[in-house]
């Protein structure tokens, strides 16, 4: 199963509403997670089961979708949100894959 | 505090071996599903291997036959034995906990250890 994220990179401003898309090559139900990674750091789990917010993650992050099309939305960008975001499918666990990443930069 | 700390990375020649360690605190490795994930320089994330709480192990095709995942319950530590290393194995290696309560998403990660395969 391949995951394709779009866009691969984007520039945005503090306060913007932002949506990142992840498309699976075949249906994966709701077996999708989203991670945030900052340079030199480990990834951090944001969303699991497509729309469940991981404990401790700010509520400005939300996820939606099922089947093949998924989105991660940040309702109001904060300075600490500038990072790279990855989707991950868990449909055929343990054989899982990640999307190629979306790099979010400050405009 | 719940955390994972990797060690064992370094510079190795092609064809060489290396063993990575991942020490857990705040939870029990043997009671959880634990994975290794790697990230080549400037690239994305690639799942490498998992060990189930029951001891079953699985590998990505890129790791099959060369890498072995294991754990030492007395040390609460996860390992990745890497043999026949190739230049393309150069990456930061992370260990992570697969949480069934989060649909097996990886909820705890170590800080990573760098492996460089070069002559």
PDB file of C-alpha atoms in Angstrom:
ATOM      1  CA  UNK A   1       0.000   0.000   0.000  1.00  0.00           C
ATOM      2  CA  UNK A   2       1.436   3.330  -1.070  1.00  0.00           C
ATOM      3  CA  UNK A   3       0.666   6.631   0.622  1.00  0.00           C
ATOM      4  CA  UNK A   4       0.921   9.900  -1.302  1.00  0.00           C
ATOM      5  CA  UNK A   5       0.934  13.166   0.599  1.00  0.00           C
ATOM      6  CA  UNK A   6       0.151  16.527  -0.913  1.00  0.00           C
ATOM      7  CA  UNK A   7       1.552  19.008  -1.053  1.00  0.00           C
ATOM      8  CA  UNK A   8       5.171  17.925  -0.553  1.00  0.00           C
ATOM      9  CA  UNK A   9       5.943  21.333   0.874  1.00  0.00           C
ATOM     10  CA  UNK A  10       4.167  24.577   1.580  1.00  0.00           C
ATOM     11  CA  UNK A  11       4.642  27.965   3.128  1.00  0.00           C
ATOM     12  CA  UNK A  12       2.128  29.419   5.530  1.00  0.00           C
ATOM     13  CA  UNK A  13       1.780  32.131   8.133  1.00  0.00           C
ATOM     14  CA  UNK A  14       1.037  32.055  11.836  1.00  0.00           C
ATOM     15  CA  UNK A  15      -2.705  31.986  12.293  1.00  0.00           C
ATOM     16  CA  UNK A  16      -3.438  30.300   8.941  1.00  0.00           C
ATOM     17  CA  UNK A  17      -5.735  27.295   8.628  1.00  0.00           C
ATOM     18  CA  UNK A  18      -3.923  24.474   6.890  1.00  0.00           C
ATOM     19  CA  UNK A  19      -4.873  21.117   5.394  1.00  0.00           C
ATOM     20  CA  UNK A  20      -2.528  18.315   4.341  1.00  0.00           C
ATOM     21  CA  UNK A  21      -3.833  15.375   2.309  1.00  0.00           C
ATOM     22  CA  UNK A  22      -2.780  11.729   2.367  1.00  0.00           C
ATOM     23  CA  UNK A  23      -4.096   9.344  -0.289  1.00  0.00           C
ATOM     24  CA  UNK A  24      -3.748   5.567  -0.036  1.00  0.00           C
ATOM     25  CA  UNK A  25      -3.340   3.358  -3.106  1.00  0.00           C
ATOM     26  CA  UNK A  26      -6.097   1.104  -1.768  1.00  0.00           C
ATOM     27  CA  UNK A  27      -8.687   1.280   0.952  1.00  0.00           C
ATOM     28  CA  UNK A  28      -7.297   1.210   4.489  1.00  0.00           C
ATOM     29  CA  UNK A  29     -10.490   1.860   6.457  1.00  0.00           C
ATOM     30  CA  UNK A  30      -9.453   4.227   9.289  1.00  0.00           C
ATOM     31  CA  UNK A  31      -6.028   2.684   9.908  1.00  0.00           C
ATOM     32  CA  UNK A  32      -4.107   5.922   9.491  1.00  0.00           C
ATOM     33  CA  UNK A  33      -1.911   7.968  11.793  1.00  0.00           C
ATOM     34  CA  UNK A  34      -0.262  11.384  11.519  1.00  0.00           C
ATOM     35  CA  UNK A  35       3.121  12.402  12.950  1.00  0.00           C
ATOM     36  CA  UNK A  36       4.989  15.677  13.337  1.00  0.00           C
ATOM     37  CA  UNK A  37       8.771  15.732  13.091  1.00  0.00           C
ATOM     38  CA  UNK A  38      11.073  18.657  13.813  1.00  0.00           C
ATOM     39  CA  UNK A  39      14.685  18.730  12.583  1.00  0.00           C
ATOM     40  CA  UNK A  40      16.954  16.431  14.553  1.00  0.00           C
ATOM     41  CA  UNK A  41      14.079  15.064  16.609  1.00  0.00           C
ATOM     42  CA  UNK A  42      11.994  11.915  16.689  1.00  0.00           C
ATOM     43  CA  UNK A  43       8.523  11.917  15.173  1.00  0.00           C
ATOM     44  CA  UNK A  44       5.632  12.718  17.505  1.00  0.00           C
ATOM     45  CA  UNK A  45       2.242  11.022  17.222  1.00  0.00           C
ATOM     46  CA  UNK A  46      -0.564  13.520  16.617  1.00  0.00           C
ATOM     47  CA  UNK A  47      -3.544  11.539  15.335  1.00  0.00           C
ATOM     48  CA  UNK A  48      -4.372   7.826  15.245  1.00  0.00           C
ATOM     49  CA  UNK A  49      -7.293   5.902  13.798  1.00  0.00           C
ATOM     50  CA  UNK A  50      -7.649   8.737  11.266  1.00  0.00           C
ATOM     51  CA  UNK A  51      -9.364  11.144  13.656  1.00  0.00           C
ATOM     52  CA  UNK A  52      -8.443  10.365  17.271  1.00  0.00           C
ATOM     53  CA  UNK A  53      -6.297  13.011  18.932  1.00  0.00           C
ATOM     54  CA  UNK A  54      -3.323  11.630  20.843  1.00  0.00           C
ATOM     55  CA  UNK A  55      -3.211  12.638  24.492  1.00  0.00           C
ATOM     56  CA  UNK A  56      -1.436  15.938  25.053  1.00  0.00           C
ATOM     57  CA  UNK A  57      -1.726  17.126  21.448  1.00  0.00           C
ATOM     58  CA  UNK A  58      -3.345  20.569  21.060  1.00  0.00           C
ATOM     59  CA  UNK A  59      -6.926  20.597  19.831  1.00  0.00           C
ATOM     60  CA  UNK A  60      -6.013  22.789  16.838  1.00  0.00           C
ATOM     61  CA  UNK A  61      -4.877  19.533  15.204  1.00  0.00           C
ATOM     62  CA  UNK A  62      -7.591  17.338  13.717  1.00  0.00           C
ATOM     63  CA  UNK A  63      -7.793  14.432  11.318  1.00  0.00           C
ATOM     64  CA  UNK A  64     -10.499  13.079   9.083  1.00  0.00           C
ATOM     65  CA  UNK A  65     -11.156  10.576   6.333  1.00  0.00           C
ATOM     66  CA  UNK A  66     -11.542   6.884   5.703  1.00  0.00           C
ATOM     67  CA  UNK A  67     -10.939   4.473   2.869  1.00  0.00           C
ATOM     68  CA  UNK A  68      -8.353   6.113   0.622  1.00  0.00           C
ATOM     69  CA  UNK A  69      -8.512   9.843   1.355  1.00  0.00           C
ATOM     70  CA  UNK A  70      -7.405  11.479   4.592  1.00  0.00           C
ATOM     71  CA  UNK A  71      -6.661  14.981   5.819  1.00  0.00           C
ATOM     72  CA  UNK A  72      -4.745  16.576   8.661  1.00  0.00           C
ATOM     73  CA  UNK A  73      -5.959  20.054   9.530  1.00  0.00           C
ATOM     74  CA  UNK A  74      -4.304  22.656  11.722  1.00  0.00           C
ATOM     75  CA  UNK A  75      -6.946  25.232  12.561  1.00  0.00           C
ATOM     76  CA  UNK A  76      -4.640  28.139  13.462  1.00  0.00           C
ATOM     77  CA  UNK A  77      -0.926  27.700  12.852  1.00  0.00           C
ATOM     78  CA  UNK A  78       1.383  28.420  15.730  1.00  0.00           C
ATOM     79  CA  UNK A  79       5.147  29.064  15.478  1.00  0.00           C
ATOM     80  CA  UNK A  80       5.907  25.646  16.971  1.00  0.00           C
ATOM     81  CA  UNK A  81       3.887  23.875  14.245  1.00  0.00           C
ATOM     82  CA  UNK A  82       6.454  24.486  11.519  1.00  0.00           C
ATOM     83  CA  UNK A  83       7.819  21.003  10.915  1.00  0.00           C
ATOM     84  CA  UNK A  84       7.476  18.013   8.600  1.00  0.00           C
ATOM     85  CA  UNK A  85       4.309  15.933   8.781  1.00  0.00           C
ATOM     86  CA  UNK A  86       4.001  12.256   7.878  1.00  0.00           C
ATOM     87  CA  UNK A  87       1.012   9.990   7.462  1.00  0.00           C
ATOM     88  CA  UNK A  88       1.329   6.267   8.219  1.00  0.00           C
ATOM     89  CA  UNK A  89      -1.003   3.419   7.388  1.00  0.00           C
ATOM     90  CA  UNK A  90      -1.510   0.501   9.751  1.00  0.00           C
ATOM     91  CA  UNK A  91      -4.001  -1.464   7.665  1.00  0.00           C
ATOM     92  CA  UNK A  92      -1.659  -4.354   6.951  1.00  0.00           C
ATOM     93  CA  UNK A  93       0.146  -4.193  10.293  1.00  0.00           C
ATOM     94  CA  UNK A  94       2.941  -5.053  10.894  1.00  0.00           C
ATOM     95  CA  UNK A  95       3.812  -4.260   7.292  1.00  0.00           C
ATOM     96  CA  UNK A  96       3.271  -0.516   7.461  1.00  0.00           C
ATOM     97  CA  UNK A  97       4.453   2.403   5.370  1.00  0.00           C
ATOM     98  CA  UNK A  98       4.732   6.142   5.738  1.00  0.00           C
ATOM     99  CA  UNK A  99       3.924   8.889   3.312  1.00  0.00           C
ATOM    100  CA  UNK A 100       6.817  10.852   1.847  1.00  0.00           C
ATOM    101  CA  UNK A 101       6.228  13.798   4.162  1.00  0.00           C
ATOM    102  CA  UNK A 102       4.957  17.364   3.905  1.00  0.00           C
ATOM    103  CA  UNK A 103       7.368  20.109   4.897  1.00  0.00           C
ATOM    104  CA  UNK A 104       5.666  23.142   6.395  1.00  0.00           C
ATOM    105  CA  UNK A 105       7.672  26.366   6.330  1.00  0.00           C
ATOM    106  CA  UNK A 106       7.062  29.859   7.573  1.00  0.00           C
ATOM    107  CA  UNK A 107       6.003  32.339   4.894  1.00  0.00           C
TER     108      UNK A 107
ATOM    109  CA  UNK B   1       8.943   9.083  33.031  1.00  0.00           C
ATOM    110  CA  UNK B   2       8.140   7.002  29.977  1.00  0.00           C
ATOM    111  CA  UNK B   3      11.038   7.081  27.549  1.00  0.00           C
ATOM    112  CA  UNK B   4      13.237   5.162  25.142  1.00  0.00           C
ATOM    113  CA  UNK B   5      16.972   5.718  24.794  1.00  0.00           C
ATOM    114  CA  UNK B   6      18.892   4.278  21.845  1.00  0.00           C
ATOM    115  CA  UNK B   7      22.604   3.622  21.646  1.00  0.00           C
ATOM    116  CA  UNK B   8      25.083   1.653  19.581  1.00  0.00           C
ATOM    117  CA  UNK B   9      25.201   3.624  16.366  1.00  0.00           C
ATOM    118  CA  UNK B  10      28.425   4.538  14.637  1.00  0.00           C
ATOM    119  CA  UNK B  11      30.571   4.226  11.551  1.00  0.00           C
ATOM    120  CA  UNK B  12      30.954   0.766  10.024  1.00  0.00           C
ATOM    121  CA  UNK B  13      32.355  -0.533   6.756  1.00  0.00           C
ATOM    122  CA  UNK B  14      30.153  -2.172   4.141  1.00  0.00           C
ATOM    123  CA  UNK B  15      29.680  -5.822   5.043  1.00  0.00           C
ATOM    124  CA  UNK B  16      30.177  -5.104   8.735  1.00  0.00           C
ATOM    125  CA  UNK B  17      27.888  -5.560  11.716  1.00  0.00           C
ATOM    126  CA  UNK B  18      26.434  -3.371  14.426  1.00  0.00           C
ATOM    127  CA  UNK B  19      24.042  -3.927  17.319  1.00  0.00           C
ATOM    128  CA  UNK B  20      21.694  -1.157  18.355  1.00  0.00           C
ATOM    129  CA  UNK B  21      20.154  -0.985  21.815  1.00  0.00           C
ATOM    130  CA  UNK B  22      17.001   0.720  23.022  1.00  0.00           C
ATOM    131  CA  UNK B  23      16.508   0.923  26.786  1.00  0.00           C
ATOM    132  CA  UNK B  24      13.013   1.615  28.036  1.00  0.00           C
ATOM    133  CA  UNK B  25      11.925   3.266  31.246  1.00  0.00           C
ATOM    134  CA  UNK B  26       8.445   3.796  32.619  1.00  0.00           C
ATOM    135  CA  UNK B  27       7.001   0.750  30.868  1.00  0.00           C
ATOM    136  CA  UNK B  28       7.888  -2.882  30.136  1.00  0.00           C
ATOM    137  CA  UNK B  29       9.325  -3.732  26.726  1.00  0.00           C
ATOM    138  CA  UNK B  30       8.255  -7.381  26.890  1.00  0.00           C
ATOM    139  CA  UNK B  31       4.604  -6.421  27.444  1.00  0.00           C
ATOM    140  CA  UNK B  32       4.489  -4.266  24.328  1.00  0.00           C
ATOM    141  CA  UNK B  33       4.933  -4.430  20.575  1.00  0.00           C
ATOM    142  CA  UNK B  34       8.200  -2.661  19.761  1.00  0.00           C
ATOM    143  CA  UNK B  35       9.471  -1.480  16.383  1.00  0.00           C
ATOM    144  CA  UNK B  36      12.568  -0.091  14.727  1.00  0.00           C
ATOM    145  CA  UNK B  37      12.127   2.694  12.173  1.00  0.00           C
ATOM    146  CA  UNK B  38      14.905   4.330  10.193  1.00  0.00           C
ATOM    147  CA  UNK B  39      15.375   7.593   8.337  1.00  0.00           C
ATOM    148  CA  UNK B  40      18.102   8.066   5.755  1.00  0.00           C
ATOM    149  CA  UNK B  41      19.658  11.551   5.680  1.00  0.00           C
ATOM    150  CA  UNK B  42      17.173  14.029   4.264  1.00  0.00           C
ATOM    151  CA  UNK B  43      14.639  11.272   3.553  1.00  0.00           C
ATOM    152  CA  UNK B  44      11.381   9.966   4.979  1.00  0.00           C
ATOM    153  CA  UNK B  45      10.582   7.293   7.530  1.00  0.00           C
ATOM    154  CA  UNK B  46      10.928   3.570   6.813  1.00  0.00           C
ATOM    155  CA  UNK B  47       9.663   0.830   9.117  1.00  0.00           C
ATOM    156  CA  UNK B  48      12.328  -1.854   9.661  1.00  0.00           C
ATOM    157  CA  UNK B  49      11.147  -4.487  12.134  1.00  0.00           C
ATOM    158  CA  UNK B  50       8.762  -5.286  14.981  1.00  0.00           C
ATOM    159  CA  UNK B  51       8.729  -7.737  17.878  1.00  0.00           C
ATOM    160  CA  UNK B  52       5.414  -8.664  19.427  1.00  0.00           C
ATOM    161  CA  UNK B  53       4.896  -9.131  23.138  1.00  0.00           C
ATOM    162  CA  UNK B  54       4.560 -12.845  22.449  1.00  0.00           C
ATOM    163  CA  UNK B  55       7.943 -12.890  20.727  1.00  0.00           C
ATOM    164  CA  UNK B  56       6.937 -13.061  17.062  1.00  0.00           C
ATOM    165  CA  UNK B  57       9.132 -10.964  14.799  1.00  0.00           C
ATOM    166  CA  UNK B  58       8.589  -9.346  11.406  1.00  0.00           C
ATOM    167  CA  UNK B  59      10.878  -7.499   9.025  1.00  0.00           C
ATOM    168  CA  UNK B  60      10.731  -5.159   6.071  1.00  0.00           C
ATOM    169  CA  UNK B  61      12.030  -6.769   2.878  1.00  0.00           C
ATOM    170  CA  UNK B  62      15.108  -4.533   3.090  1.00  0.00           C
ATOM    171  CA  UNK B  63      15.996  -6.074   6.468  1.00  0.00           C
ATOM    172  CA  UNK B  64      15.055  -9.731   5.995  1.00  0.00           C
ATOM    173  CA  UNK B  65      17.937 -12.131   6.385  1.00  0.00           C
ATOM    174  CA  UNK B  66      20.335  -9.430   7.581  1.00  0.00           C
ATOM    175  CA  UNK B  67      18.747  -7.811  10.648  1.00  0.00           C
ATOM    176  CA  UNK B  68      17.496  -9.490  13.820  1.00  0.00           C
ATOM    177  CA  UNK B  69      15.249  -7.854  16.401  1.00  0.00           C
ATOM    178  CA  UNK B  70      15.335  -9.145  19.966  1.00  0.00           C
ATOM    179  CA  UNK B  71      14.884  -8.057  23.560  1.00  0.00           C
ATOM    180  CA  UNK B  72      16.352  -8.702  26.986  1.00  0.00           C
ATOM    181  CA  UNK B  73      13.536  -8.712  29.502  1.00  0.00           C
ATOM    182  CA  UNK B  74      15.882  -8.454  32.488  1.00  0.00           C
ATOM    183  CA  UNK B  75      17.360  -5.246  31.076  1.00  0.00           C
ATOM    184  CA  UNK B  76      14.062  -3.932  29.659  1.00  0.00           C
ATOM    185  CA  UNK B  77      15.958  -3.366  26.425  1.00  0.00           C
ATOM    186  CA  UNK B  78      15.222  -3.849  22.739  1.00  0.00           C
ATOM    187  CA  UNK B  79      17.963  -4.684  20.241  1.00  0.00           C
ATOM    188  CA  UNK B  80      18.560  -4.641  16.516  1.00  0.00           C
ATOM    189  CA  UNK B  81      21.442  -6.778  15.292  1.00  0.00           C
ATOM    190  CA  UNK B  82      22.447  -5.598  11.839  1.00  0.00           C
ATOM    191  CA  UNK B  83      24.720  -7.774   9.703  1.00  0.00           C
ATOM    192  CA  UNK B  84      25.978  -7.504   6.122  1.00  0.00           C
ATOM    193  CA  UNK B  85      25.493  -3.752   6.258  1.00  0.00           C
ATOM    194  CA  UNK B  86      25.187  -1.795   3.028  1.00  0.00           C
ATOM    195  CA  UNK B  87      25.777   1.847   2.193  1.00  0.00           C
ATOM    196  CA  UNK B  88      22.012   2.232   1.793  1.00  0.00           C
ATOM    197  CA  UNK B  89      21.495   1.235   5.451  1.00  0.00           C
ATOM    198  CA  UNK B  90      22.968   4.589   6.464  1.00  0.00           C
ATOM    199  CA  UNK B  91      20.265   6.279   8.537  1.00  0.00           C
ATOM    200  CA  UNK B  92      19.102   7.418  11.921  1.00  0.00           C
ATOM    201  CA  UNK B  93      17.502   4.419  13.627  1.00  0.00           C
ATOM    202  CA  UNK B  94      14.620   5.007  16.014  1.00  0.00           C
ATOM    203  CA  UNK B  95      12.963   2.527  18.330  1.00  0.00           C
ATOM    204  CA  UNK B  96       9.269   3.013  19.051  1.00  0.00           C
ATOM    205  CA  UNK B  97       6.384   1.485  20.959  1.00  0.00           C
ATOM    206  CA  UNK B  98       3.422   0.267  18.912  1.00  0.00           C
ATOM    207  CA  UNK B  99       0.367   0.977  21.020  1.00  0.00           C
ATOM    208  CA  UNK B 100      -2.688  -1.247  20.399  1.00  0.00           C
ATOM    209  CA  UNK B 101      -4.791   1.342  22.246  1.00  0.00           C
ATOM    210  CA  UNK B 102      -3.846   3.733  19.436  1.00  0.00           C
ATOM    211  CA  UNK B 103      -4.522   1.251  16.643  1.00  0.00           C
ATOM    212  CA  UNK B 104      -0.838   0.255  16.787  1.00  0.00           C
ATOM    213  CA  UNK B 105       0.393   3.749  16.006  1.00  0.00           C
ATOM    214  CA  UNK B 106       3.828   4.513  17.409  1.00  0.00           C
ATOM    215  CA  UNK B 107       3.204   6.576  20.529  1.00  0.00           C
ATOM    216  CA  UNK B 108       6.651   6.580  22.156  1.00  0.00           C
ATOM    217  CA  UNK B 109       9.892   7.131  20.255  1.00  0.00           C
ATOM    218  CA  UNK B 110      13.534   7.208  21.192  1.00  0.00           C
ATOM    219  CA  UNK B 111      15.787  10.069  20.165  1.00  0.00           C
ATOM    220  CA  UNK B 112      17.491   8.013  17.460  1.00  0.00           C
ATOM    221  CA  UNK B 113      21.006   6.717  16.860  1.00  0.00           C
ATOM    222  CA  UNK B 114      22.977   7.369  13.684  1.00  0.00           C
ATOM    223  CA  UNK B 115      24.388   4.498  11.652  1.00  0.00           C
ATOM    224  CA  UNK B 116      26.833   5.347   8.890  1.00  0.00           C
ATOM    225  CA  UNK B 117      27.951   2.616   6.497  1.00  0.00           C
ATOM    226  CA  UNK B 118      30.941   3.770   4.522  1.00  0.00           C
ATOM    227  CA  UNK B 119      34.398   2.669   3.477  1.00  0.00           C
TER     228      UNK B 119
END
